[in-house]
């Protein structure tokens, strides 16, 4: 039974926090817009919404809630779900609340003030370089206000206490504008601090009215926050990198010291048994490798802040384009067309990587050659997609995710599941490319060009349907060694192929399957005969767009390009890029993939 007035039990705390989190989610687009510190990448609202969203299942669960047990579960869930700088700080704040509460069944005004102070101390200790004018300042001012003699003498009623305290909280928030140069120049308050204040306002509203602030619906407009702020300067580092370390006795002081040498904006939250790392770096793999020396590493992610920053200030495109990393696209096209990538996960035994983020294609194939353990690849978790979708849907009316063919991977379904859970005004569309590798990449490039040209989502989807039916992809393997290691081909299949001196050619079918297309007999003139096969299977449809991907065989790729230019008559465009893991994990070094698309259809679809 909830205790009113001067005590706050687990049930009232849960309902108050639920109201506060709903308030934060409702303001996420405002928070994204004013996000200028530490990096103006426009994602603070998204990160706080996703971070605090990890607490919702616990808060909404049935049954009476014991305060101490509730806070312990919340601290753990928020640590796992923390996203971004502010999300990690918020997780550490709740860890402080939990440790202060211990096994208490309810807060008094005095013990609540002590718990908030403990949370503030924990949050400050999580940062290697705490700054005034941020969420830390506002949390600290909130703690001081609650513990002030004036406030404690004024009331021992929680509703009245928080109502009075949030007046000082609002003033503290306004002061952040003058405490940091970046905020002063932009004329805004700190986004993370504003998110914390929104949470407390929602909490106080519940205590005053007895009703929970409703979760927002994103049906219509947010005209007041439609245009992102223009802020000078990029982050010194490129990737916002995070992971969780689970161990028995993590030395957080030493870990913090070593991490501090790799980048900036370091937040190290958690306990001796579980720590959440947030840091901005250029090489995420250095962070994951260091973390692995302290325990088991999970939850790796690395967001490209430079690309996010461009997207948050992009007023020309009507929609954003996302691909999973099974798509192979030249780096220059990714950059020029602002295509976002959600990485697949690669596991070499106990060691995990984020595809094309913490391991490059060339590094992957080098590891594939030398490592006796064959890697496994897995689709991105729905949470990886959701984080990307949530951010982009707060900046664009539409988000288009073009995914590897559903016939060979669960990636498409993971994207669908994530899209259904996005809480933002933008609509997320998930498209099955019915292709992979360079074929999937060509469709994504076309979609990004449609966005650049100002075409609508409906127009773009119609063009994609026409193009997908006419996009052909072929691959030739150097041998079947890696297909056998990965279990895709039985050993006797390789034996027969070796005896008969056959090389396997794979192809995609119109319905998205990847199947054997043919075999080449003999080992000589592999590239010439593969080019002949591709040309024969390509109907005479005029000019063609061609995309080639290779696994550590750039010379062969260049040779194939030259032959196809001659055999196909007119090649409108041709790109060559490094091959990723989608086909490469089974083909290994020496694999070459080529995709073709009618140029006329692409131009007039």
Coordinates of C-alpha atoms in Angstrom, one line a residue:
X1 CA 0.0 0.0 0.0
X2 CA 1.5 3.4 -1.0
X3 CA 2.3 5.8 1.8
X4 CA 1.3 9.4 1.0
X5 CA 2.8 12.6 2.3
X6 CA 6.2 12.4 3.9
X7 CA 7.2 8.9 2.6
X8 CA 7.7 7.5 -0.8
X9 CA 7.4 3.8 -1.3
X10 CA 8.3 1.6 -4.4
X11 CA 4.9 1.9 -6.0
X12 CA 4.7 5.7 -5.9
X13 CA 8.3 6.0 -6.9
X14 CA 7.7 3.7 -10.0
X15 CA 4.6 5.7 -11.1
X16 CA 6.4 9.0 -10.6
X17 CA 9.4 7.9 -12.6
X18 CA 7.1 6.4 -15.3
X19 CA 5.5 9.8 -15.6
X20 CA 8.9 11.5 -15.7
X21 CA 10.2 9.2 -18.5
X22 CA 7.1 9.8 -20.5
X23 CA 7.8 13.5 -20.2
X24 CA 11.4 13.0 -21.5
X25 CA 10.3 10.9 -24.5
X26 CA 7.8 13.7 -25.3
X27 CA 10.6 16.3 -25.4
X28 CA 13.1 14.2 -27.3
X29 CA 12.9 16.2 -30.5
X30 CA 13.4 19.5 -28.6
X31 CA 16.4 17.9 -26.9
X32 CA 17.9 16.7 -30.2
X33 CA 17.5 20.2 -31.6
X34 CA 19.4 22.0 -28.8
X35 CA 22.1 19.3 -28.5
X36 CA 25.3 21.3 -29.0
X37 CA 27.6 19.9 -26.3
X38 CA 29.9 17.9 -26.2
X39 CA 29.2 17.2 -29.8
X40 CA 26.4 18.9 -31.9
X41 CA 25.2 15.6 -33.4
X42 CA 21.6 16.1 -32.5
X43 CA 21.0 12.8 -30.6
X44 CA 20.7 13.6 -26.9
X45 CA 16.9 13.3 -26.9
X46 CA 17.1 10.0 -28.8
X47 CA 19.7 8.7 -26.5
X48 CA 17.9 9.7 -23.3
X49 CA 14.6 8.3 -24.5
X50 CA 16.2 5.0 -25.4
X51 CA 18.3 4.9 -22.2
X52 CA 15.3 5.6 -19.9
X53 CA 13.1 3.4 -22.0
X54 CA 15.0 0.4 -20.7
X55 CA 13.3 1.0 -17.4
X56 CA 9.8 1.0 -18.7
X57 CA 9.2 -2.8 -18.5
X58 CA 10.2 -2.8 -14.8
X59 CA 8.1 0.2 -14.0
X60 CA 5.0 -1.2 -15.8
X61 CA 5.3 -4.7 -14.3
X62 CA 2.4 -5.9 -12.1
X63 CA 2.5 -6.3 -8.3
X64 CA 3.7 -4.3 -5.4
X65 CA 7.3 -3.0 -5.7
X66 CA 9.8 -2.9 -2.9
X67 CA 11.8 0.3 -3.2
X68 CA 15.2 -1.1 -2.7
X69 CA 14.6 -4.1 -5.0
X70 CA 13.1 -1.8 -7.6
X71 CA 16.0 0.6 -7.6
X72 CA 18.5 -2.3 -7.9
X73 CA 16.7 -3.6 -11.0
X74 CA 16.4 -0.1 -12.4
X75 CA 20.1 0.6 -12.0
X76 CA 21.0 -2.7 -13.8
X77 CA 18.6 -2.1 -16.6
X78 CA 19.6 1.5 -17.1
X79 CA 23.3 0.5 -17.2
X80 CA 22.6 -2.1 -19.9
X81 CA 20.4 0.3 -21.9
X82 CA 22.5 3.5 -21.5
X83 CA 23.1 5.3 -24.8
X84 CA 25.3 8.4 -25.2
X85 CA 26.9 10.7 -22.7
X86 CA 23.8 11.7 -20.9
X87 CA 22.3 8.2 -20.9
X88 CA 25.5 6.9 -19.2
X89 CA 25.4 9.7 -16.6
X90 CA 21.7 9.0 -15.9
X91 CA 22.5 5.3 -15.4
X92 CA 25.2 6.2 -12.9
X93 CA 22.9 8.6 -11.1
X94 CA 20.4 5.8 -10.5
X95 CA 23.2 3.5 -9.4
X96 CA 23.9 6.0 -6.7
X97 CA 20.2 6.2 -5.7
X98 CA 20.2 2.4 -5.5
X99 CA 23.3 2.0 -3.4
X100 CA 22.1 4.7 -1.0
X101 CA 18.6 3.2 -0.6
X102 CA 20.0 -0.3 0.0
X103 CA 17.1 -2.5 1.2
X104 CA 14.9 0.3 2.4
X105 CA 11.2 -0.1 1.6
X106 CA 10.6 3.6 1.3
X107 CA 12.2 7.0 1.2
X108 CA 11.7 9.8 3.7
X109 CA 12.4 13.3 2.7
X110 CA 15.7 13.1 4.4
X111 CA 16.8 9.7 3.0
X112 CA 15.6 10.8 -0.5
X113 CA 17.8 13.9 -0.3
X114 CA 20.8 11.8 0.7
X115 CA 20.1 9.3 -2.1
X116 CA 20.0 12.1 -4.7
X117 CA 23.2 13.5 -3.3
X118 CA 24.8 10.1 -3.6
X119 CA 23.5 9.8 -7.2
X120 CA 25.1 13.2 -8.0
X121 CA 28.4 12.1 -6.5
X122 CA 28.3 8.9 -8.5
X123 CA 27.5 10.8 -11.7
X124 CA 30.4 13.2 -11.2
X125 CA 32.8 10.3 -10.4
X126 CA 31.8 8.6 -13.7
X127 CA 33.4 11.3 -15.8
X128 CA 37.1 11.8 -16.3
X129 CA 36.6 15.5 -17.0
X130 CA 33.3 16.8 -15.5
X131 CA 32.2 20.2 -16.7
X132 CA 30.0 22.9 -15.2
X133 CA 26.9 23.8 -17.2
X134 CA 25.9 20.2 -18.0
X135 CA 23.5 17.7 -16.6
X136 CA 26.0 17.2 -13.8
X137 CA 25.5 20.8 -12.6
X138 CA 21.7 20.5 -12.6
X139 CA 21.8 17.2 -10.7
X140 CA 24.2 18.7 -8.2
X141 CA 21.9 21.7 -7.7
X142 CA 18.9 19.5 -7.3
X143 CA 20.7 17.5 -4.6
X144 CA 21.7 20.7 -2.7
X145 CA 18.2 22.1 -2.9
X146 CA 16.6 18.9 -1.5
X147 CA 19.1 18.9 1.4
X148 CA 19.0 22.6 2.2
X149 CA 17.7 23.5 5.6
X150 CA 15.2 25.9 4.1
X151 CA 13.7 23.2 2.0
X152 CA 13.5 20.6 4.7
X153 CA 11.9 23.0 7.1
X154 CA 9.4 24.1 4.5
X155 CA 7.8 20.7 4.1
X156 CA 8.1 17.0 4.8
X157 CA 5.5 16.3 2.0
X158 CA 7.0 14.9 -1.1
X159 CA 4.5 16.6 -3.5
X160 CA 5.2 20.0 -1.9
X161 CA 8.9 19.3 -1.7
X162 CA 9.4 18.5 -5.4
X163 CA 7.0 21.3 -6.4
X164 CA 9.2 23.8 -4.6
X165 CA 12.5 22.2 -5.6
X166 CA 11.8 22.2 -9.3
X167 CA 11.6 26.0 -9.2
X168 CA 15.3 26.0 -8.3
X169 CA 15.8 23.2 -10.8
X170 CA 14.5 25.5 -13.6
X171 CA 16.8 28.3 -12.5
X172 CA 19.7 25.9 -12.5
X173 CA 18.9 24.8 -16.0
X174 CA 18.8 28.4 -17.2
X175 CA 22.2 29.0 -15.8
X176 CA 23.8 26.4 -18.0
X177 CA 23.5 28.7 -20.9
X178 CA 26.1 31.0 -19.4
X179 CA 28.3 28.2 -18.0
X180 CA 29.5 26.8 -21.3
X181 CA 30.7 28.8 -24.3
X182 CA 29.0 26.4 -26.8
X183 CA 25.7 26.9 -25.1
X184 CA 26.1 30.7 -24.8
X185 CA 27.0 31.0 -28.5
X186 CA 23.9 28.9 -29.5
X187 CA 21.7 30.6 -27.0
X188 CA 20.3 27.3 -25.6
X189 CA 20.4 25.3 -22.3
X190 CA 22.2 22.0 -22.0
X191 CA 20.2 19.2 -23.7
X192 CA 21.1 16.5 -21.2
X193 CA 20.3 18.9 -18.3
X194 CA 16.9 19.8 -19.8
X195 CA 16.1 16.1 -20.1
X196 CA 16.8 15.5 -16.4
X197 CA 14.6 18.5 -15.5
X198 CA 11.8 17.1 -17.7
X199 CA 12.1 13.8 -15.8
X200 CA 11.8 15.6 -12.4
X201 CA 8.8 17.7 -13.7
X202 CA 7.0 14.6 -14.8
X203 CA 7.7 12.9 -11.5
X204 CA 6.5 15.9 -9.5
X205 CA 3.3 16.1 -11.7
X206 CA 2.4 12.6 -10.6
X207 CA 2.9 13.3 -6.9
X208 CA 0.8 16.5 -7.2
X209 CA -2.0 15.2 -9.3
X210 CA -1.9 11.5 -8.8
X211 CA -2.0 10.9 -12.6
X212 CA 0.9 9.8 -14.9
X213 CA 1.9 11.9 -17.8
X214 CA 0.9 10.1 -20.9
X215 CA 3.4 8.7 -23.4
X216 CA 3.5 10.9 -26.5
X217 CA 2.1 10.0 -29.9
X218 CA 4.0 11.3 -32.9
X219 CA 1.1 11.9 -35.3
X220 CA 1.6 15.5 -36.4
X221 CA 4.0 18.4 -36.2
X222 CA 6.7 19.8 -34.0
X223 CA 7.1 23.0 -36.0
X224 CA 8.9 24.8 -33.2
X225 CA 11.7 22.2 -33.3
X226 CA 11.7 21.3 -37.0
X227 CA 15.0 23.2 -37.9
X228 CA 18.2 22.0 -36.2
X229 CA 20.6 24.5 -34.7
X230 CA 23.6 25.4 -36.8
X231 CA 26.8 25.0 -34.7
X232 CA 30.3 25.5 -35.9
X233 CA 32.9 22.8 -35.5
X234 CA 33.0 19.0 -35.6
X235 CA 34.0 16.5 -32.9
X236 CA 37.7 15.8 -32.7
X237 CA 36.9 12.1 -32.8
X238 CA 34.6 10.3 -35.1
X239 CA 32.9 7.4 -33.2
X240 CA 30.7 7.5 -30.1
X241 CA 31.8 4.2 -28.7
X242 CA 30.1 2.1 -26.0
X243 CA 30.3 -1.3 -24.5
X244 CA 29.6 -3.2 -21.2
X245 CA 32.3 -5.0 -19.3
X246 CA 31.3 -7.8 -16.9
X247 CA 33.9 -9.1 -14.4
X248 CA 34.5 -10.0 -10.8
X249 CA 36.5 -7.1 -9.5
X250 CA 36.9 -4.4 -12.2
X251 CA 39.5 -1.8 -11.3
X252 CA 37.6 1.2 -12.6
X253 CA 40.3 3.7 -11.7
X254 CA 42.9 1.9 -13.8
X255 CA 40.4 1.3 -16.6
X256 CA 39.4 5.0 -16.6
X257 CA 43.1 6.0 -16.8
X258 CA 43.8 3.8 -19.8
X259 CA 40.6 4.7 -21.6
X260 CA 41.4 8.4 -21.1
X261 CA 44.4 8.0 -23.4
X262 CA 42.3 6.8 -26.3
X263 CA 39.8 9.7 -26.7
X264 CA 37.5 12.2 -24.9
X265 CA 34.0 12.5 -23.5
X266 CA 34.7 9.5 -21.3
X267 CA 32.0 8.3 -19.0
X268 CA 32.6 5.1 -17.0
X269 CA 29.5 4.0 -15.1
X270 CA 28.6 1.0 -13.1
X271 CA 30.1 -1.1 -10.4
X272 CA 33.1 -3.5 -9.8
X273 CA 31.1 -6.3 -11.4
X274 CA 29.6 -4.5 -14.4
X275 CA 30.8 -1.3 -16.0
X276 CA 29.4 0.7 -18.9
X277 CA 32.0 2.5 -21.1
X278 CA 31.1 5.6 -23.2
X279 CA 33.9 7.4 -25.0
X280 CA 34.6 9.3 -28.3
X281 CA 37.4 7.8 -30.3
X282 CA 38.6 7.2 -33.9
X283 CA 39.3 3.5 -33.4
X284 CA 36.5 1.7 -31.5
X285 CA 38.4 -1.6 -31.6
X286 CA 41.1 -0.2 -29.3
X287 CA 38.3 0.4 -26.7
X288 CA 36.9 -3.1 -27.1
X289 CA 40.3 -4.7 -26.8
X290 CA 41.2 -2.8 -23.7
X291 CA 37.8 -3.6 -22.1
X292 CA 38.3 -7.3 -22.8
X293 CA 41.4 -7.2 -20.5
X294 CA 39.0 -6.4 -17.6
X295 CA 36.2 -8.9 -18.2
X296 CA 33.7 -10.1 -20.8
X297 CA 32.7 -7.5 -23.3
X298 CA 29.1 -7.1 -24.7
X299 CA 26.8 -4.5 -26.1
X300 CA 29.5 -3.0 -28.4
X301 CA 28.3 -0.1 -30.5
X302 CA 30.0 2.7 -32.4
X303 CA 28.0 5.5 -33.9
X304 CA 29.5 7.8 -36.6
X305 CA 29.1 11.2 -35.0
X306 CA 30.3 13.1 -38.1
X307 CA 27.6 11.5 -40.2
X308 CA 25.0 12.1 -37.4
X309 CA 26.0 15.7 -37.3
X310 CA 25.5 16.2 -41.0
X311 CA 22.1 14.5 -40.8
X312 CA 20.9 16.6 -37.9
X313 CA 21.6 19.7 -40.0
X314 CA 20.3 18.3 -43.3
X315 CA 17.3 20.3 -44.6
X316 CA 17.6 19.2 -48.3
X317 CA 16.7 15.6 -48.2
X318 CA 13.1 14.4 -47.5
X319 CA 14.3 11.1 -46.1
X320 CA 17.3 9.3 -44.7
X321 CA 18.7 6.0 -46.1
X322 CA 20.0 3.2 -43.9
X323 CA 21.6 -0.1 -44.8
X324 CA 23.0 -3.1 -42.8
X325 CA 26.7 -3.7 -43.4
X326 CA 25.9 -6.7 -45.7
X327 CA 25.7 -4.0 -48.4
X328 CA 29.0 -3.2 -50.1
X329 CA 29.2 0.4 -51.1
X330 CA 32.3 2.4 -52.0
X331 CA 33.4 4.8 -49.2
X332 CA 33.1 7.8 -51.4
X333 CA 29.5 7.1 -52.1
X334 CA 28.6 6.4 -48.5
X335 CA 30.1 9.8 -47.6
X336 CA 28.7 11.8 -50.5
X337 CA 25.2 10.4 -50.2
X338 CA 25.1 10.3 -46.4
X339 CA 24.1 6.6 -46.2
X340 CA 23.9 5.3 -42.6
X341 CA 25.1 1.8 -41.7
X342 CA 24.0 -0.6 -39.0
X343 CA 26.8 -3.1 -38.6
X344 CA 26.4 -6.9 -38.5
X345 CA 28.3 -8.6 -35.7
X346 CA 31.3 -10.9 -36.3
X347 CA 32.6 -13.4 -33.8
X348 CA 36.0 -15.1 -34.0
X349 CA 35.7 -17.5 -31.1
X350 CA 35.5 -15.3 -28.0
X351 CA 36.4 -12.1 -29.8
X352 CA 33.6 -10.0 -31.3
X353 CA 33.7 -7.2 -33.9
X354 CA 31.3 -4.7 -35.4
X355 CA 31.5 -5.2 -39.2
X356 CA 33.2 -2.4 -41.0
X357 CA 33.4 -0.4 -37.8
X358 CA 35.8 -2.2 -35.4
X359 CA 37.2 -4.4 -38.2
X360 CA 37.7 -3.4 -41.8
X361 CA 37.0 -5.8 -44.7
X362 CA 40.7 -6.2 -45.4
X363 CA 41.4 -6.9 -41.7
X364 CA 38.5 -9.4 -41.7
X365 CA 39.9 -11.4 -44.5
X366 CA 43.4 -11.3 -43.1
X367 CA 42.0 -12.7 -39.8
X368 CA 40.0 -15.2 -41.7
X369 CA 43.2 -16.5 -43.3
X370 CA 45.2 -16.8 -40.1
X371 CA 42.6 -17.7 -37.5
X372 CA 41.9 -21.4 -37.1
X373 CA 38.5 -20.6 -35.7
X374 CA 36.0 -19.9 -38.5
X375 CA 33.9 -16.8 -37.7
X376 CA 30.2 -16.6 -37.3
X377 CA 28.2 -13.6 -38.4
X378 CA 24.9 -12.5 -36.9
X379 CA 22.3 -9.9 -37.8
X380 CA 22.3 -6.6 -35.8
X381 CA 20.1 -6.8 -32.7
X382 CA 16.8 -4.9 -33.1
X383 CA 18.2 -2.4 -30.6
X384 CA 21.0 -1.5 -33.0
X385 CA 18.5 -0.7 -35.7
X386 CA 16.1 1.0 -33.3
X387 CA 18.8 3.4 -32.0
X388 CA 19.6 4.4 -35.6
X389 CA 16.0 4.6 -36.6
X390 CA 15.0 6.6 -33.5
X391 CA 17.7 9.2 -34.2
X392 CA 17.0 9.6 -37.9
X393 CA 13.2 9.6 -37.4
X394 CA 13.5 12.6 -35.1
X395 CA 15.2 14.6 -37.9
X396 CA 13.4 13.3 -41.1
X397 CA 9.8 12.7 -42.1
X398 CA 10.8 9.3 -43.4
X399 CA 13.6 6.8 -42.9
X400 CA 14.2 4.0 -45.5
X401 CA 16.1 0.9 -44.4
X402 CA 17.3 -1.2 -47.3
X403 CA 18.3 -4.7 -46.0
X404 CA 20.0 -7.8 -47.2
X405 CA 17.6 -10.4 -48.8
X406 CA 15.3 -12.0 -46.3
X407 CA 16.0 -15.4 -47.9
X408 CA 19.5 -15.6 -46.4
X409 CA 19.4 -13.6 -43.2
X410 CA 17.1 -12.6 -40.3
X411 CA 18.4 -9.0 -40.6
X412 CA 15.3 -7.8 -42.5
X413 CA 13.0 -9.1 -39.7
X414 CA 15.3 -7.5 -37.0
X415 CA 14.8 -4.2 -38.8
X416 CA 11.1 -4.6 -39.0
X417 CA 10.9 -5.4 -35.3
X418 CA 12.9 -2.3 -34.5
X419 CA 10.9 -0.1 -36.8
X420 CA 7.7 -1.1 -35.0
X421 CA 9.1 0.2 -31.7
X422 CA 10.3 3.6 -32.8
X423 CA 8.9 6.5 -30.8
X424 CA 9.5 9.5 -33.1
X425 CA 7.5 11.6 -35.5
X426 CA 9.2 10.2 -38.6
X427 CA 8.0 7.0 -40.4
X428 CA 10.4 4.1 -40.8
X429 CA 10.1 2.0 -44.0
X430 CA 11.9 -1.4 -44.1
X431 CA 12.7 -2.7 -47.6
X432 CA 13.8 -6.2 -48.6
X433 CA 16.5 -5.6 -51.3
X434 CA 16.2 -9.2 -52.5
X435 CA 19.9 -8.9 -53.0
X436 CA 23.2 -8.8 -51.1
X437 CA 26.6 -7.2 -51.2
X438 CA 27.1 -4.9 -54.2
X439 CA 23.5 -5.5 -55.4
X440 CA 22.0 -4.3 -52.2
X441 CA 24.5 -1.4 -52.2
X442 CA 23.4 -0.3 -55.7
X443 CA 19.8 -0.1 -54.5
X444 CA 20.8 1.9 -51.5
X445 CA 22.8 4.3 -53.6
X446 CA 19.8 4.8 -55.9
X447 CA 17.5 5.5 -53.0
X448 CA 20.0 8.0 -51.5
X449 CA 20.1 9.8 -54.9
X450 CA 16.3 10.0 -54.9
X451 CA 16.5 11.6 -51.5
X452 CA 19.1 14.0 -52.8
X453 CA 16.9 14.9 -55.7
X454 CA 13.9 15.7 -53.5
X455 CA 11.8 12.7 -54.5
X456 CA 9.1 11.4 -52.2
X457 CA 9.1 8.1 -50.4
X458 CA 6.3 6.7 -52.5
X459 CA 8.2 7.6 -55.7
X460 CA 11.4 6.1 -54.4
X461 CA 9.8 2.8 -53.3
X462 CA 8.2 2.4 -56.8
X463 CA 11.6 2.9 -58.4
X464 CA 13.2 0.5 -56.1
X465 CA 10.7 -2.2 -57.0
X466 CA 11.4 -1.8 -60.6
X467 CA 15.2 -1.8 -60.1
X468 CA 15.3 -4.7 -57.7
X469 CA 13.7 -6.9 -60.3
X470 CA 16.4 -6.1 -62.8
X471 CA 19.5 -6.0 -60.5
X472 CA 21.6 -9.1 -61.1
X473 CA 24.4 -10.2 -58.8
X474 CA 27.1 -12.9 -59.4
X475 CA 30.0 -14.1 -57.3
X476 CA 32.9 -16.4 -58.1
X477 CA 34.8 -18.2 -55.3
X478 CA 38.6 -18.9 -55.5
X479 CA 37.9 -22.2 -53.8
X480 CA 35.5 -23.9 -51.4
X481 CA 37.8 -24.0 -48.4
X482 CA 36.0 -21.4 -46.4
X483 CA 32.5 -22.6 -47.4
X484 CA 33.4 -26.0 -45.9
X485 CA 34.9 -24.4 -42.7
X486 CA 31.6 -22.5 -42.3
X487 CA 29.5 -25.6 -42.8
X488 CA 27.9 -24.3 -46.0
X489 CA 29.4 -27.0 -48.2
X490 CA 30.1 -30.6 -47.1
X491 CA 33.8 -31.7 -47.3
X492 CA 33.0 -34.1 -50.1
X493 CA 31.7 -31.2 -52.2
X494 CA 35.1 -29.5 -51.9
X495 CA 36.8 -32.8 -52.7
X496 CA 34.8 -33.3 -55.9
X497 CA 35.4 -29.6 -56.9
X498 CA 39.1 -30.0 -56.4
X499 CA 39.4 -33.2 -58.3
X500 CA 37.4 -31.8 -61.2
X501 CA 39.1 -28.4 -60.9
X502 CA 35.8 -26.6 -60.7
X503 CA 35.2 -23.1 -59.4
X504 CA 31.7 -22.2 -58.1
X505 CA 29.7 -19.3 -59.4
X506 CA 26.9 -18.0 -57.2
X507 CA 24.0 -15.8 -58.3
X508 CA 21.0 -14.1 -56.8
X509 CA 17.5 -14.9 -58.1
X510 CA 14.7 -12.4 -58.6
X511 CA 13.0 -13.6 -55.4
X512 CA 16.1 -13.0 -53.3
X513 CA 17.7 -16.4 -53.0
X514 CA 21.4 -17.0 -53.3
X515 CA 22.1 -20.2 -55.2
X516 CA 24.7 -21.9 -57.4
X517 CA 24.7 -20.5 -60.9
X518 CA 27.4 -22.5 -62.6
X519 CA 30.8 -24.0 -62.3
X520 CA 34.0 -23.1 -64.3
X521 CA 36.1 -26.1 -65.2
X522 CA 39.8 -25.7 -64.8
X523 CA 41.8 -23.1 -62.9
X524 CA 43.1 -21.0 -65.8
X525 CA 41.8 -17.6 -67.0
X526 CA 39.3 -17.4 -64.1
X527 CA 38.5 -13.7 -64.5
X528 CA 38.1 -13.8 -68.3
X529 CA 35.8 -16.8 -68.1
X530 CA 33.8 -15.3 -65.3
X531 CA 33.4 -12.0 -67.2
X532 CA 32.2 -14.0 -70.2
X533 CA 29.6 -15.8 -68.0
X534 CA 28.4 -12.5 -66.5
X535 CA 28.1 -10.9 -70.0
X536 CA 26.1 -13.9 -71.3
X537 CA 23.7 -13.8 -68.4
X538 CA 23.1 -10.0 -68.9
X539 CA 20.4 -9.3 -71.4
X540 CA 21.2 -6.5 -73.9
X541 CA 19.4 -3.7 -72.2
X542 CA 21.6 -0.8 -73.2
X543 CA 23.9 1.0 -70.8
X544 CA 24.6 -0.6 -67.5
X545 CA 25.6 0.4 -64.0
X546 CA 28.2 -2.0 -62.7
X547 CA 29.5 -2.5 -59.1
X548 CA 32.4 -4.9 -58.3
X549 CA 33.5 -6.1 -54.8
X550 CA 36.6 -8.0 -54.1
X551 CA 38.2 -9.9 -51.2
X552 CA 42.0 -9.1 -51.2
X553 CA 42.2 -9.3 -55.0
X554 CA 42.2 -5.8 -56.3
X555 CA 44.1 -6.7 -59.4
X556 CA 41.6 -9.3 -60.4
X557 CA 38.8 -6.8 -59.8
X558 CA 40.4 -4.2 -62.0
X559 CA 40.9 -6.9 -64.7
X560 CA 37.2 -7.8 -64.5
X561 CA 36.2 -4.2 -64.8
X562 CA 38.3 -3.7 -67.9
X563 CA 36.8 -6.9 -69.6
X564 CA 33.2 -6.0 -68.7
X565 CA 33.6 -2.5 -70.1
X566 CA 34.6 -4.1 -73.4
X567 CA 32.0 -7.0 -73.4
X568 CA 29.0 -5.1 -72.2
X569 CA 29.3 -2.4 -74.8
X570 CA 28.3 0.7 -72.9
X571 CA 28.9 0.9 -69.1
X572 CA 27.3 4.0 -67.7
X573 CA 29.1 3.8 -64.4
X574 CA 31.5 1.3 -62.7
X575 CA 32.7 1.2 -59.1
X576 CA 35.2 -1.1 -57.4
X577 CA 35.2 -1.6 -53.6
X578 CA 36.3 -4.0 -50.9
X579 CA 34.0 -7.0 -50.4
X580 CA 32.4 -7.3 -47.0
X581 CA 31.4 -10.3 -44.9
X582 CA 27.9 -11.2 -46.3
X583 CA 29.4 -13.4 -49.1
X584 CA 33.0 -13.1 -48.2
X585 CA 32.7 -15.1 -44.9
X586 CA 31.8 -18.1 -47.1
X587 CA 33.9 -17.3 -50.1
X588 CA 37.1 -16.1 -48.4
X589 CA 40.0 -14.3 -50.0
X590 CA 39.9 -14.3 -53.8
X591 CA 36.1 -14.0 -53.9
X592 CA 34.8 -11.5 -56.5
X593 CA 31.2 -10.2 -56.7
X594 CA 29.7 -8.2 -59.5
X595 CA 26.2 -6.6 -59.7
X596 CA 24.6 -5.0 -62.8
X597 CA 21.7 -2.7 -63.2
X598 CA 20.1 -1.2 -66.3
X599 CA 21.2 2.5 -66.4
X600 CA 18.1 3.6 -68.4
X601 CA 15.8 1.9 -65.9
X602 CA 17.7 3.5 -63.0
X603 CA 17.4 6.9 -64.6
X604 CA 13.7 6.7 -65.6
X605 CA 12.2 4.3 -63.1

